[in-house]
CSV table of C-alpha atoms and ligand atoms in Angstrom, one decimal:
chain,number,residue,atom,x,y,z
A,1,UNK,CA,186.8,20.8,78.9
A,2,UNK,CA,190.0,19.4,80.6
A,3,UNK,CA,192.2,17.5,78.3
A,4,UNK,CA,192.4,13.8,79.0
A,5,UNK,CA,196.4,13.9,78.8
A,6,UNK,CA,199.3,15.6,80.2
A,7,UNK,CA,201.1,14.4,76.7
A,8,UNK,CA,200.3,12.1,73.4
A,9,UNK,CA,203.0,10.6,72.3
A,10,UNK,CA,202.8,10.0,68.4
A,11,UNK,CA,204.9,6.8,67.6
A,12,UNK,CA,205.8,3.7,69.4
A,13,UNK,CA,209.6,3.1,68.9
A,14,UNK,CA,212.1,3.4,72.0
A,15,UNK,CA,212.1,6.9,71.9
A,16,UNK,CA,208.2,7.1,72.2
A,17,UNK,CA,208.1,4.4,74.4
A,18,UNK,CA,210.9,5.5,76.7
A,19,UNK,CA,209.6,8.9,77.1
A,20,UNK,CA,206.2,7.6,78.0
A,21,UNK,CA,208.2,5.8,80.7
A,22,UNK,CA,209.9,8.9,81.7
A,23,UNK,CA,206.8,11.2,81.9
A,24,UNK,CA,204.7,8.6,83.8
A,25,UNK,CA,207.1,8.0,86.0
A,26,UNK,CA,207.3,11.8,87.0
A,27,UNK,CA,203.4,11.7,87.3
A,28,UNK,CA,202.2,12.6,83.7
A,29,UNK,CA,198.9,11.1,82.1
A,30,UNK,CA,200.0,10.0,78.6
A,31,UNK,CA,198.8,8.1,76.0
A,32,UNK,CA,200.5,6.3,72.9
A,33,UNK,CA,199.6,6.5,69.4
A,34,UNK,CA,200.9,3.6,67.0
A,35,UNK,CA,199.9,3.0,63.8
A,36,UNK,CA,200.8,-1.1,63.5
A,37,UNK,CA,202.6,-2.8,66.6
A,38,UNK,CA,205.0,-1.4,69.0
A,39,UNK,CA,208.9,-2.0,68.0
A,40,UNK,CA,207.9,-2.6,64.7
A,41,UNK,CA,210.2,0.3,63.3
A,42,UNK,CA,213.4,1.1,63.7
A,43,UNK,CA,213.8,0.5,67.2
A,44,UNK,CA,212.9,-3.6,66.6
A,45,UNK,CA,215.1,-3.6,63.1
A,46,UNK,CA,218.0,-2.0,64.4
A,47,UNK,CA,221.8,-3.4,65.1
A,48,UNK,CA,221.8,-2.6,68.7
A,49,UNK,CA,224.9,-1.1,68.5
A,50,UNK,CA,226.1,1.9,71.6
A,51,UNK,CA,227.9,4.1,70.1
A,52,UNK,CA,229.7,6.4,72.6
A,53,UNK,CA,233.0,7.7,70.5
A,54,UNK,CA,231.6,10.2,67.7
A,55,UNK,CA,230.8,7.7,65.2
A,56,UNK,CA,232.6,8.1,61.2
A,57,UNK,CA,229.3,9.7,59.6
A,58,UNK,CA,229.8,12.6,62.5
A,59,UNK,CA,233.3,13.7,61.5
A,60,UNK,CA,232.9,13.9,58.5
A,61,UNK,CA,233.4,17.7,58.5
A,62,UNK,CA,235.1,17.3,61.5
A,63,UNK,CA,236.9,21.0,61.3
A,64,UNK,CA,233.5,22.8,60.9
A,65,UNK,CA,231.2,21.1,63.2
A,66,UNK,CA,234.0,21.3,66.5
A,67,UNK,CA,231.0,23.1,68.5
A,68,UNK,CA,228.3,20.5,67.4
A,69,UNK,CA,230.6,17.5,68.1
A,70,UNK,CA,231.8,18.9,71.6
A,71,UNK,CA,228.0,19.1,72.6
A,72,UNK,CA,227.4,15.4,71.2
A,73,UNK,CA,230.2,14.2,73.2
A,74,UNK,CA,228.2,15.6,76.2
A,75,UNK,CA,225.5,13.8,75.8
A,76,UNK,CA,227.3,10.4,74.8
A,77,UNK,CA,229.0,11.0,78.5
A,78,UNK,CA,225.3,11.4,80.2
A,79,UNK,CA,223.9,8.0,77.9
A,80,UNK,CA,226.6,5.9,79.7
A,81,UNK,CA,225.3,6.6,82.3
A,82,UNK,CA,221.9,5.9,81.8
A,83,UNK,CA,223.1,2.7,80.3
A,84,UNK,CA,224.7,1.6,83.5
A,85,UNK,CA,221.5,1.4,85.5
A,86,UNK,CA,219.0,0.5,82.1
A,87,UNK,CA,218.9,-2.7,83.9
A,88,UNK,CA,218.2,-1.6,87.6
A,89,UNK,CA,215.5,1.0,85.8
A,90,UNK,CA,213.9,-1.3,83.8
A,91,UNK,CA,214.2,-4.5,86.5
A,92,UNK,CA,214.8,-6.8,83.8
A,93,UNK,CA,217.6,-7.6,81.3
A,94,UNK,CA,217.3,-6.1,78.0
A,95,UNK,CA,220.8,-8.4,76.5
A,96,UNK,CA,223.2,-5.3,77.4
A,97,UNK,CA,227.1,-6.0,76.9
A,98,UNK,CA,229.2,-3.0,77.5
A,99,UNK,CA,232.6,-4.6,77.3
A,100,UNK,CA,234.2,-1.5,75.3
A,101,UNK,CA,234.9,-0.5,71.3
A,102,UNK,CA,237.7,-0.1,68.7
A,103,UNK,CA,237.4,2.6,66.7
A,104,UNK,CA,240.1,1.4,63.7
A,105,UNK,CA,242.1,3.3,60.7
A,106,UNK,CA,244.0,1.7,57.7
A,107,UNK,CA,246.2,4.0,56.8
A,108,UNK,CA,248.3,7.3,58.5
A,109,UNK,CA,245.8,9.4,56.9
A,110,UNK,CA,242.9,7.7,58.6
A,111,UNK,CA,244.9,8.1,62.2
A,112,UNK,CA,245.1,11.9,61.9
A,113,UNK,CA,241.4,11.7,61.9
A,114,UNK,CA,241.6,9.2,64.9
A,115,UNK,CA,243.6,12.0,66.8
A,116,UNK,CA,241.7,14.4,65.6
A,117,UNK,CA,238.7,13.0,66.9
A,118,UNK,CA,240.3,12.0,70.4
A,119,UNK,CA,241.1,15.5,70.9
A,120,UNK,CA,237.3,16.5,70.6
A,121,UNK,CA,236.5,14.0,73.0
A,122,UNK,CA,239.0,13.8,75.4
A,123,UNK,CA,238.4,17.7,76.1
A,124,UNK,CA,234.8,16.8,77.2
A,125,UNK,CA,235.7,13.6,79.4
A,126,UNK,CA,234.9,11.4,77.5
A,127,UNK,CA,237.1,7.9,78.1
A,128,UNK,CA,239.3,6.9,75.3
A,129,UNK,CA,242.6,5.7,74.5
A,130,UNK,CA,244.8,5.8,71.4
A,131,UNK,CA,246.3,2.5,70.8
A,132,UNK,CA,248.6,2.1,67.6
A,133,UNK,CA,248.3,-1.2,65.2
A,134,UNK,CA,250.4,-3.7,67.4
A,135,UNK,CA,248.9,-2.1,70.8
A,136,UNK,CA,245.3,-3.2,69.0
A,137,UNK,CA,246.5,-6.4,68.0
A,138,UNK,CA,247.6,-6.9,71.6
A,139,UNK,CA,244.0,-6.4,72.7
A,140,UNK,CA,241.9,-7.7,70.0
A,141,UNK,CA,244.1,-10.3,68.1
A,142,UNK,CA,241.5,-11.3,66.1
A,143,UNK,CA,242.2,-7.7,63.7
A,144,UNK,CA,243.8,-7.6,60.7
A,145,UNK,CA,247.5,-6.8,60.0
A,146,UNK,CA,246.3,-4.0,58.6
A,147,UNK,CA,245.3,-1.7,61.2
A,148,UNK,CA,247.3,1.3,61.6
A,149,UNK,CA,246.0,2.4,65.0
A,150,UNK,CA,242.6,2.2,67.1
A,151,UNK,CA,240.4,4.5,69.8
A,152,UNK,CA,239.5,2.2,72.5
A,153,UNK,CA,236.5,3.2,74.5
A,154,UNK,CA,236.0,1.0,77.2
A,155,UNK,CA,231.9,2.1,77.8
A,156,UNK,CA,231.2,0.7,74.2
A,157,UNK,CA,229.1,-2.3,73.6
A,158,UNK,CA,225.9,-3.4,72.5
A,159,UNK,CA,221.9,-4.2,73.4
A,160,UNK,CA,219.2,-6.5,72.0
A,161,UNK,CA,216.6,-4.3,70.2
A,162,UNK,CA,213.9,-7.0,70.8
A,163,UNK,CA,213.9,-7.0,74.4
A,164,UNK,CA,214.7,-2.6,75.5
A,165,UNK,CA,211.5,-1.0,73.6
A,166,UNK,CA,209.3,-3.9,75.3
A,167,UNK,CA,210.8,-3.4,78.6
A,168,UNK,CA,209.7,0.3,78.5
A,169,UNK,CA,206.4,-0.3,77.9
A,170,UNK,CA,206.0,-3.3,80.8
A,171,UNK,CA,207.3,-0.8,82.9
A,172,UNK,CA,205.2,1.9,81.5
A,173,UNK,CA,202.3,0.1,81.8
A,174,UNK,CA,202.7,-0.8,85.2
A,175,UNK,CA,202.6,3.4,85.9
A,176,UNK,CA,199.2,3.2,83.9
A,177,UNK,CA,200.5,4.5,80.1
A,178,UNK,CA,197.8,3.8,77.5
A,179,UNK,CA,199.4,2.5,74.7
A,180,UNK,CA,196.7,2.6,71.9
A,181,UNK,CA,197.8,0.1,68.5
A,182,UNK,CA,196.5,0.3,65.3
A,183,UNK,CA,196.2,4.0,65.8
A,184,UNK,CA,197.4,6.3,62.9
A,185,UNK,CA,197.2,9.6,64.0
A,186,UNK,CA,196.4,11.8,61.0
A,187,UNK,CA,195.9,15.4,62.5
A,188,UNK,CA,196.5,17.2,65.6
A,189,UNK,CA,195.1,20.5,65.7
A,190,UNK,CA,195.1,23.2,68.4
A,191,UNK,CA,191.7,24.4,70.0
A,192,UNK,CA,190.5,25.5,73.1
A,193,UNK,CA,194.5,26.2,74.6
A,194,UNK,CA,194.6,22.2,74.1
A,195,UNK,CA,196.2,19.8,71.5
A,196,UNK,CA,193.0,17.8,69.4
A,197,UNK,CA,195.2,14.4,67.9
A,198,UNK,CA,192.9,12.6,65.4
A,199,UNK,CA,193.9,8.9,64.7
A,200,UNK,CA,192.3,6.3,62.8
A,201,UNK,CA,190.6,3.6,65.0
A,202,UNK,CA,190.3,0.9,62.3
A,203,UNK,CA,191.7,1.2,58.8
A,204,UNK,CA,189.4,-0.9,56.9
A,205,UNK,CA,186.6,1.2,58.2
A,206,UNK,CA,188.3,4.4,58.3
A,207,UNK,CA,186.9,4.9,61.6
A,208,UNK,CA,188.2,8.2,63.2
A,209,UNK,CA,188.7,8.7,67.2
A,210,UNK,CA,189.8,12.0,68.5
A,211,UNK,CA,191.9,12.9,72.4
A,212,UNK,CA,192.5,16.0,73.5
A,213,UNK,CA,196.1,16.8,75.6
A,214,UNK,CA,198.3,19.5,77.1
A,215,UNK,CA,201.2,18.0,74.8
A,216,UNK,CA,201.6,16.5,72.2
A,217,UNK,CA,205.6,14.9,71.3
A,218,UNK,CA,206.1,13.3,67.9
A,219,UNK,CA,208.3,10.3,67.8
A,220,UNK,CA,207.3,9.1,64.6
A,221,UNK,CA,209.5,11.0,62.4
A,222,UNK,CA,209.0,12.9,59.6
A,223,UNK,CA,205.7,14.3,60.8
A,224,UNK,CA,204.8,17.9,62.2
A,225,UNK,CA,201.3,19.6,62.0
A,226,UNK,CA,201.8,21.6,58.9
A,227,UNK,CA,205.2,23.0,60.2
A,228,UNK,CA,208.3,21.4,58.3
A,229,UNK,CA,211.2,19.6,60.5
A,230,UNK,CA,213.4,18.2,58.0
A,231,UNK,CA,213.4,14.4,59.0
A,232,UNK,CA,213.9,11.9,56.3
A,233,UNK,CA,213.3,8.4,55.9
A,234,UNK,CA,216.4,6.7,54.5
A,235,UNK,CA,217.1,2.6,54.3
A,236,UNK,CA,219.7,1.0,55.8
A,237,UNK,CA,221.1,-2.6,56.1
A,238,UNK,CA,222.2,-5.5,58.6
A,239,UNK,CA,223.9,-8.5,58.2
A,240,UNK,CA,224.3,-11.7,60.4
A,241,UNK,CA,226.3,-14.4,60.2
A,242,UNK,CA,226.5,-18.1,61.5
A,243,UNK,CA,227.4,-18.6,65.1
A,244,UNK,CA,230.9,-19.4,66.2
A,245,UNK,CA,233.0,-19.8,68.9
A,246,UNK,CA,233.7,-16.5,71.0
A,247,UNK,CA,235.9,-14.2,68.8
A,248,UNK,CA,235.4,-10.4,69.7
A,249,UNK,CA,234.1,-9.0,73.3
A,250,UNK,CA,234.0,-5.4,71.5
A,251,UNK,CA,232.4,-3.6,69.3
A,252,UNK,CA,234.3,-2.6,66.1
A,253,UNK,CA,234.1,0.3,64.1
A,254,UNK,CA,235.7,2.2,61.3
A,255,UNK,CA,237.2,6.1,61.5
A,256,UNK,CA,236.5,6.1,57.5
A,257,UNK,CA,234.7,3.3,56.3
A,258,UNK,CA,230.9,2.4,56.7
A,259,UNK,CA,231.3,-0.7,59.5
A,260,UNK,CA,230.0,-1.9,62.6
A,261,UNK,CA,230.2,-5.1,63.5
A,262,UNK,CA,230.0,-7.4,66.9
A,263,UNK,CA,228.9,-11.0,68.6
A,264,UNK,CA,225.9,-11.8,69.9
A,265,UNK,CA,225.5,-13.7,73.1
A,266,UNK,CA,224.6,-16.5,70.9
A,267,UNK,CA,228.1,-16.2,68.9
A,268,UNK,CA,226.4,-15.2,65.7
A,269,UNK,CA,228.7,-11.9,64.3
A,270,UNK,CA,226.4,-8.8,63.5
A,271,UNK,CA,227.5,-6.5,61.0
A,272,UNK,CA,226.3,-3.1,60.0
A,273,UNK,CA,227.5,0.0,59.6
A,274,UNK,CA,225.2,2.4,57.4
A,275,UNK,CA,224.6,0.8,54.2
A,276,UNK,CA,221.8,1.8,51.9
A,277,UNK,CA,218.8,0.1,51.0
A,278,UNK,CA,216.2,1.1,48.4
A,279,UNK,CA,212.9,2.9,49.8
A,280,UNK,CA,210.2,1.4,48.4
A,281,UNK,CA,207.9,3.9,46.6
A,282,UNK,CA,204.1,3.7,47.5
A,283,UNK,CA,201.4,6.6,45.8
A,284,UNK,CA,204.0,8.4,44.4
A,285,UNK,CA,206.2,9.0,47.6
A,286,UNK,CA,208.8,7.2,49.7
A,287,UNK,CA,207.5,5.0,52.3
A,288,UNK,CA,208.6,5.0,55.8
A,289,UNK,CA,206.2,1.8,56.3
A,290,UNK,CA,207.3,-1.1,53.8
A,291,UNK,CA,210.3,-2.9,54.0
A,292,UNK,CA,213.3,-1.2,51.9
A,293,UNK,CA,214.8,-3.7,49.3
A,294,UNK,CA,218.2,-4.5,49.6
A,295,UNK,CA,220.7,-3.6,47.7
A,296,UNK,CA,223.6,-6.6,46.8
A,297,UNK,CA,226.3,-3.3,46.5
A,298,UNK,CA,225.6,-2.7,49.7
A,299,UNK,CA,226.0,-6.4,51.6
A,300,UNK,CA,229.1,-6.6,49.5
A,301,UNK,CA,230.6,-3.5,50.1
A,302,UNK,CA,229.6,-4.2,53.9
A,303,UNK,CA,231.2,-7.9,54.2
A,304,UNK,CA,233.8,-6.5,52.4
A,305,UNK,CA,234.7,-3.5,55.2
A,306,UNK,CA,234.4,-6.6,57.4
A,307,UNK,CA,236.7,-9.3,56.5
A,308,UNK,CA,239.1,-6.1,55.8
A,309,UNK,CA,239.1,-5.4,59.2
A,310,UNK,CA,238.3,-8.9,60.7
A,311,UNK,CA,239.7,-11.3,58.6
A,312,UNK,CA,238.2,-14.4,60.2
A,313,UNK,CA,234.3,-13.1,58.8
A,314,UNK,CA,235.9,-14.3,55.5
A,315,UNK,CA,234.8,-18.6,56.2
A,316,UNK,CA,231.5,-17.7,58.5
A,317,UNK,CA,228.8,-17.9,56.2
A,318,UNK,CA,226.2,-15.4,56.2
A,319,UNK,CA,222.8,-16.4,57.2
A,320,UNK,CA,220.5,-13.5,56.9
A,321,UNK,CA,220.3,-9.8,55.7
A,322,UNK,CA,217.6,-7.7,56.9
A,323,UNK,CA,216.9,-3.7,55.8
A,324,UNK,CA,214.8,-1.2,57.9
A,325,UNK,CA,214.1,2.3,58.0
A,326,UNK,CA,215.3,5.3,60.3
A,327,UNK,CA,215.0,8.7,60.4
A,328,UNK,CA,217.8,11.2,59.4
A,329,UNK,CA,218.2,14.9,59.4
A,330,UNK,CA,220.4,17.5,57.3
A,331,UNK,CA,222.8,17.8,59.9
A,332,UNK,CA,223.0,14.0,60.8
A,333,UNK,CA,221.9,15.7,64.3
A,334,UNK,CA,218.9,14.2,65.8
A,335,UNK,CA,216.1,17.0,66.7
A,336,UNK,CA,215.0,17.7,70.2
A,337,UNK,CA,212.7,20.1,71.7
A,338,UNK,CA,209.3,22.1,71.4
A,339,UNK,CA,208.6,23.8,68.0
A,340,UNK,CA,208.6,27.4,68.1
A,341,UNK,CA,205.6,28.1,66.3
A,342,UNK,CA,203.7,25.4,68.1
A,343,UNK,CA,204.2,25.8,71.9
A,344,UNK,CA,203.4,22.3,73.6
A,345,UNK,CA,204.0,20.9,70.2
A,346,UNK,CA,207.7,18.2,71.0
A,347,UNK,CA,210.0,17.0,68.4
A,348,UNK,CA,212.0,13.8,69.4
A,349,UNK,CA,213.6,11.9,66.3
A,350,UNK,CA,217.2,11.1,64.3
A,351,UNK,CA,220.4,10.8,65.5
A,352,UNK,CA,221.3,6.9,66.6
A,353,UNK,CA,218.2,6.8,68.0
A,354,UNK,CA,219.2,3.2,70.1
A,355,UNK,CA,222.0,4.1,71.7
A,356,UNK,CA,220.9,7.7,72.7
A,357,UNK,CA,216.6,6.9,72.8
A,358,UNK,CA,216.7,6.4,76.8
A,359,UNK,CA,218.6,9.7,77.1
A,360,UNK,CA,216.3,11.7,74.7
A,361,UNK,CA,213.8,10.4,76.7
A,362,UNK,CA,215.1,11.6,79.8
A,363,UNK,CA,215.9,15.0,79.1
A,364,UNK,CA,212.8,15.5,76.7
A,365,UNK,CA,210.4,14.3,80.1
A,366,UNK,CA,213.1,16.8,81.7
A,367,UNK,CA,211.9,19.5,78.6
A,368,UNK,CA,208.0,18.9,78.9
A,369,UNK,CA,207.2,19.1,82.2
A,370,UNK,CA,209.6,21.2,83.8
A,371,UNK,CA,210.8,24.0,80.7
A,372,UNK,CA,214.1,23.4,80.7
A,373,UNK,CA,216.4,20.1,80.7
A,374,UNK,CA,219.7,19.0,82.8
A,375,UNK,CA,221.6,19.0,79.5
A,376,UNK,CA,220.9,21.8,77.4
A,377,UNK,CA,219.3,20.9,74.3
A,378,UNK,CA,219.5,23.9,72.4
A,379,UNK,CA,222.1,22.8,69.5
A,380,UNK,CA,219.5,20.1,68.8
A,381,UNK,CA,216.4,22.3,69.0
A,382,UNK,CA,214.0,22.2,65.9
A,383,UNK,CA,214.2,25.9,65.9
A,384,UNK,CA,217.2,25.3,63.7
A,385,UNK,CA,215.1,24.9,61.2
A,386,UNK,CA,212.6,27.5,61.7
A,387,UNK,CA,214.1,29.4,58.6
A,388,UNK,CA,212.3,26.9,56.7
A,389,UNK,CA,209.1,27.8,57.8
A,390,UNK,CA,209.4,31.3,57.1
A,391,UNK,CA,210.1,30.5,53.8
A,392,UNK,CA,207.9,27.8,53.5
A,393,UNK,CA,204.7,29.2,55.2
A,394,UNK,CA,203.2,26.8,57.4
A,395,UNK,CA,201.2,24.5,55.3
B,401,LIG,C1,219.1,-1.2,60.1
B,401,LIG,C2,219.2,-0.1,61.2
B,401,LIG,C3,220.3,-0.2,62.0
B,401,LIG,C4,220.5,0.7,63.0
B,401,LIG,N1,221.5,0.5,63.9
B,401,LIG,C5,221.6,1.4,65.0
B,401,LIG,C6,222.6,1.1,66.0
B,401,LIG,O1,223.3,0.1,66.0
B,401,LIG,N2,222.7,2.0,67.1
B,401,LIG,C7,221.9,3.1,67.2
B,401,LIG,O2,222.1,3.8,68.1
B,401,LIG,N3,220.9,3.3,66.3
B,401,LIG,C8,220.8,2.5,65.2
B,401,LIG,N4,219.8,2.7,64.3
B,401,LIG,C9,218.9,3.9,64.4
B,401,LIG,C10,217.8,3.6,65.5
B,401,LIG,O3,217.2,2.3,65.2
B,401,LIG,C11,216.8,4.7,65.4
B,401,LIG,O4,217.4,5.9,65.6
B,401,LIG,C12,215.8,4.5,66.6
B,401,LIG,O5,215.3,3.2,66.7
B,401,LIG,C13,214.6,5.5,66.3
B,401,LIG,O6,213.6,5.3,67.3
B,401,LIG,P1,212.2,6.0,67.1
B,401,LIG,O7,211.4,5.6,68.3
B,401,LIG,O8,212.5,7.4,66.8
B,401,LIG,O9,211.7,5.5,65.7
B,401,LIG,P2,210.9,4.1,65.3
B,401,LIG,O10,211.4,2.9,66.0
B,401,LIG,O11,210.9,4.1,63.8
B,401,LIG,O12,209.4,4.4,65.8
B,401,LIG,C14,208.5,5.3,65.1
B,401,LIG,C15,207.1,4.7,65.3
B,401,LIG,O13,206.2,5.7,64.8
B,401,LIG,C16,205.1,5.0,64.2
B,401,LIG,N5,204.4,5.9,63.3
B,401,LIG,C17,204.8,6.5,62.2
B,401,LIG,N6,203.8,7.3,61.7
B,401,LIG,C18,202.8,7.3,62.6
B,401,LIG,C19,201.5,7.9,62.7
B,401,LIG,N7,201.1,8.8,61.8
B,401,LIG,N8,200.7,7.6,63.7
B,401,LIG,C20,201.1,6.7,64.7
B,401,LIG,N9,202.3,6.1,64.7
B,401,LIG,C21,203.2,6.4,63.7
B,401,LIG,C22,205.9,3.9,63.4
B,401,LIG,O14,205.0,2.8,63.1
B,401,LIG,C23,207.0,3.5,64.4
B,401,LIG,O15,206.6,2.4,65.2
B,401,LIG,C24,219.6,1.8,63.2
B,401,LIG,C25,218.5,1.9,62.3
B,401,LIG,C26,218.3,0.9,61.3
B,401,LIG,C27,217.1,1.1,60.4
């Protein structure tokens, strides 16, 4: 029997949904398997943040991971420009604002790692410029008199999560993508030279349907027939404050602290960065599905980073603080490829999945149907982990 699909797409986020895109738009058949609504995940909870300039959980062992960072830089250079045309792609306006970012330090110490860092970057293109504390001030007055020196890049910016996912799947849809809700797939077997993905039609009945595909790419995390690709769920939290009047065009981040932080169209400030929440627990293991609870260390450590940095956050009063899940792995890389021990079995997950998710989804599409991508993907490959497996067996 023919399979129905070219590829299945497990997972209905913006990388799931972009690729779909992607792959129908070069002719593929595909359907999409979501267990709940589309967006619901990470892609809908996130802070819409593009971050271009290797961002401060990267460098963190800056002097080993040279190789690693170099290629990231590479691929931050090719999302620019997919980012410059989202809205000609997508024919529709998905809140993008890419008016450039600060990368700030405190102290000396933090600087070196600013310099550091614009060495790695600057020897793969990417733009930046060093601007010390007064130099920054000059730009951005509204940063503290702290700052000891900043790493402009002017391709920085932001996104609205609400609107980019959503505009992937009109335009998806329009190239005849099924997108199938309520649909958790629970196994996906190989038989016949074909990929068998079993979902579950209706929960309360427990209601099982089966497709069979030439592909199958899983965008829904930490999830692999029986193989194990180290992705783990971990919480994280966002902050918004009250609108006020236009204070920051950029997007601001920290070489050393946790921090993000930005205005919205509307004038409300987002702030973010990578602070913990709590997983909740359900049948004895962490859930990727419910809600984290937040933690008050984190918003205070978070507002704190802020007003630090931004003194003017200090008398906006915060409105809301939201947690969501995402998907991390060892390496803080993200993981992108086919599986060795499961040919026409795709990995797409981690890394910050918003800025980069249109760019995975491009060179995965590239990966699927052709063998081989514009932009190498090795350093990213799952087969990084394979050693896991052998240890591991495949169960
Ligand atoms: C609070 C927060 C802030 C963030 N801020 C930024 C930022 O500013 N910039 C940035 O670049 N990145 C940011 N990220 C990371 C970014 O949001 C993610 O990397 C990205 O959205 C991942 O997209 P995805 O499609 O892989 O995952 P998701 O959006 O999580 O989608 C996975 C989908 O798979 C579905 N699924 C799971 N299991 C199954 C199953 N068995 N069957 C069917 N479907 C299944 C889920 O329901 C979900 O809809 C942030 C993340 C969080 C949580």
């Amino acid at each position: 029997m023919k399979p129905t699909y070219d590829v299945a797409v497990i997972g209905g986020g913006l990388i799931g949904c972009a690729c779909a895109y992607y792959l129908s738009k070069s002719g593929a058949q595909v359907v999409v398997l979501e267990r709940g609504q589309i967006n619901q995940g990470a892609s809908g909870q996130n802070a819409g943040s593009l971050h271009f300039q290797l961002e401060q959980r990267l460098i963190q062992n800056i002097e080993m991971d040279v190789r690693e960072l170099e290629f990231h830089v590479g691929l931050a250079k090719l999302a620019i420009t997919h980012w410059r045309s989202i809205g000609a792609e997508l024919k529709t306006d998905v809140g993008l604002s890419m008016h450039g970012g600060l990368m700030v330090s405190e102290s000396p110490v933090e600087t070196e790692l600013l310099e550091r860092k614009l060495q790695i970057e600057r020897s793969q293109g990417l733009m930046v410029e060093m601007l010390d504390g007064r130099e920054a001030r000059k730009l951005a007055p509204f940063l503290s008199d702290n700052i000891h020196a900043a790493l402009h890049c002017p391709d920085e910016g932001h996104s609205n999560p609400r609107l980019l996912t959503p505009a992937f799947v009109a335009r998806a849809t329009e190239l005849g993508v099924h997108f199938i809700t309520g649909a958790r797939v629970s196994a996906v077997q190989r038989a016949n030279q074909q990929w068998q993905v079993t979902f579950e039609a209706d929960t309360n009945t427990g209601n099982r349907k089966q497709i069979h595909c030439e592909n199958v790419l899983n965008t829904a995390g930490a999830w692999a027939v029986n193989l194990h690709i180290p992705l783990y769920p971990v919480g994280l939290t966002m902050n918004v404050t009250e609108k006020t009047a236009p204070l920051m065009p950029f997007l601001i981040q920290h070489v050393a602290r946790k921090l993000s932080l930005k205005q919205t169209e509307d004038g409300n400030l987002l702030i973010g960065g990578g602070w913990g929440a709590r997983l909740q627990q359900r049948s004895g293991s962490w859930s990727s599905n419910a809600s984290p609870h937040f933690k008050l260390e984190s918003v205070r450590g978070n507002l704190r980073a802020a007003v630090d940095v931004v003194p003017a956050v200090e008398s906006l009063r915060l409105l809301r603080t939201w947690t969501g899940t995402t998907a991390i792995t060892p390496d803080l890389l993200p993981v992108l490829g086919e599986v060795p021990q499961a040919p026409g079995f795709f990995v797409a997950s981690g890394g910050s999945g918003f800025t980069y998710g249109p760019t995975y989804a491009a060179l995965m599409t590239e990966l699927i149907l052709t063998g081989t991508s514009s932009y190498p993907l090795d350093p990213f490959s799952p087969a990084r982990f394979s050693s896991l497996n052998s240890f591991m067996g495949q169960n």
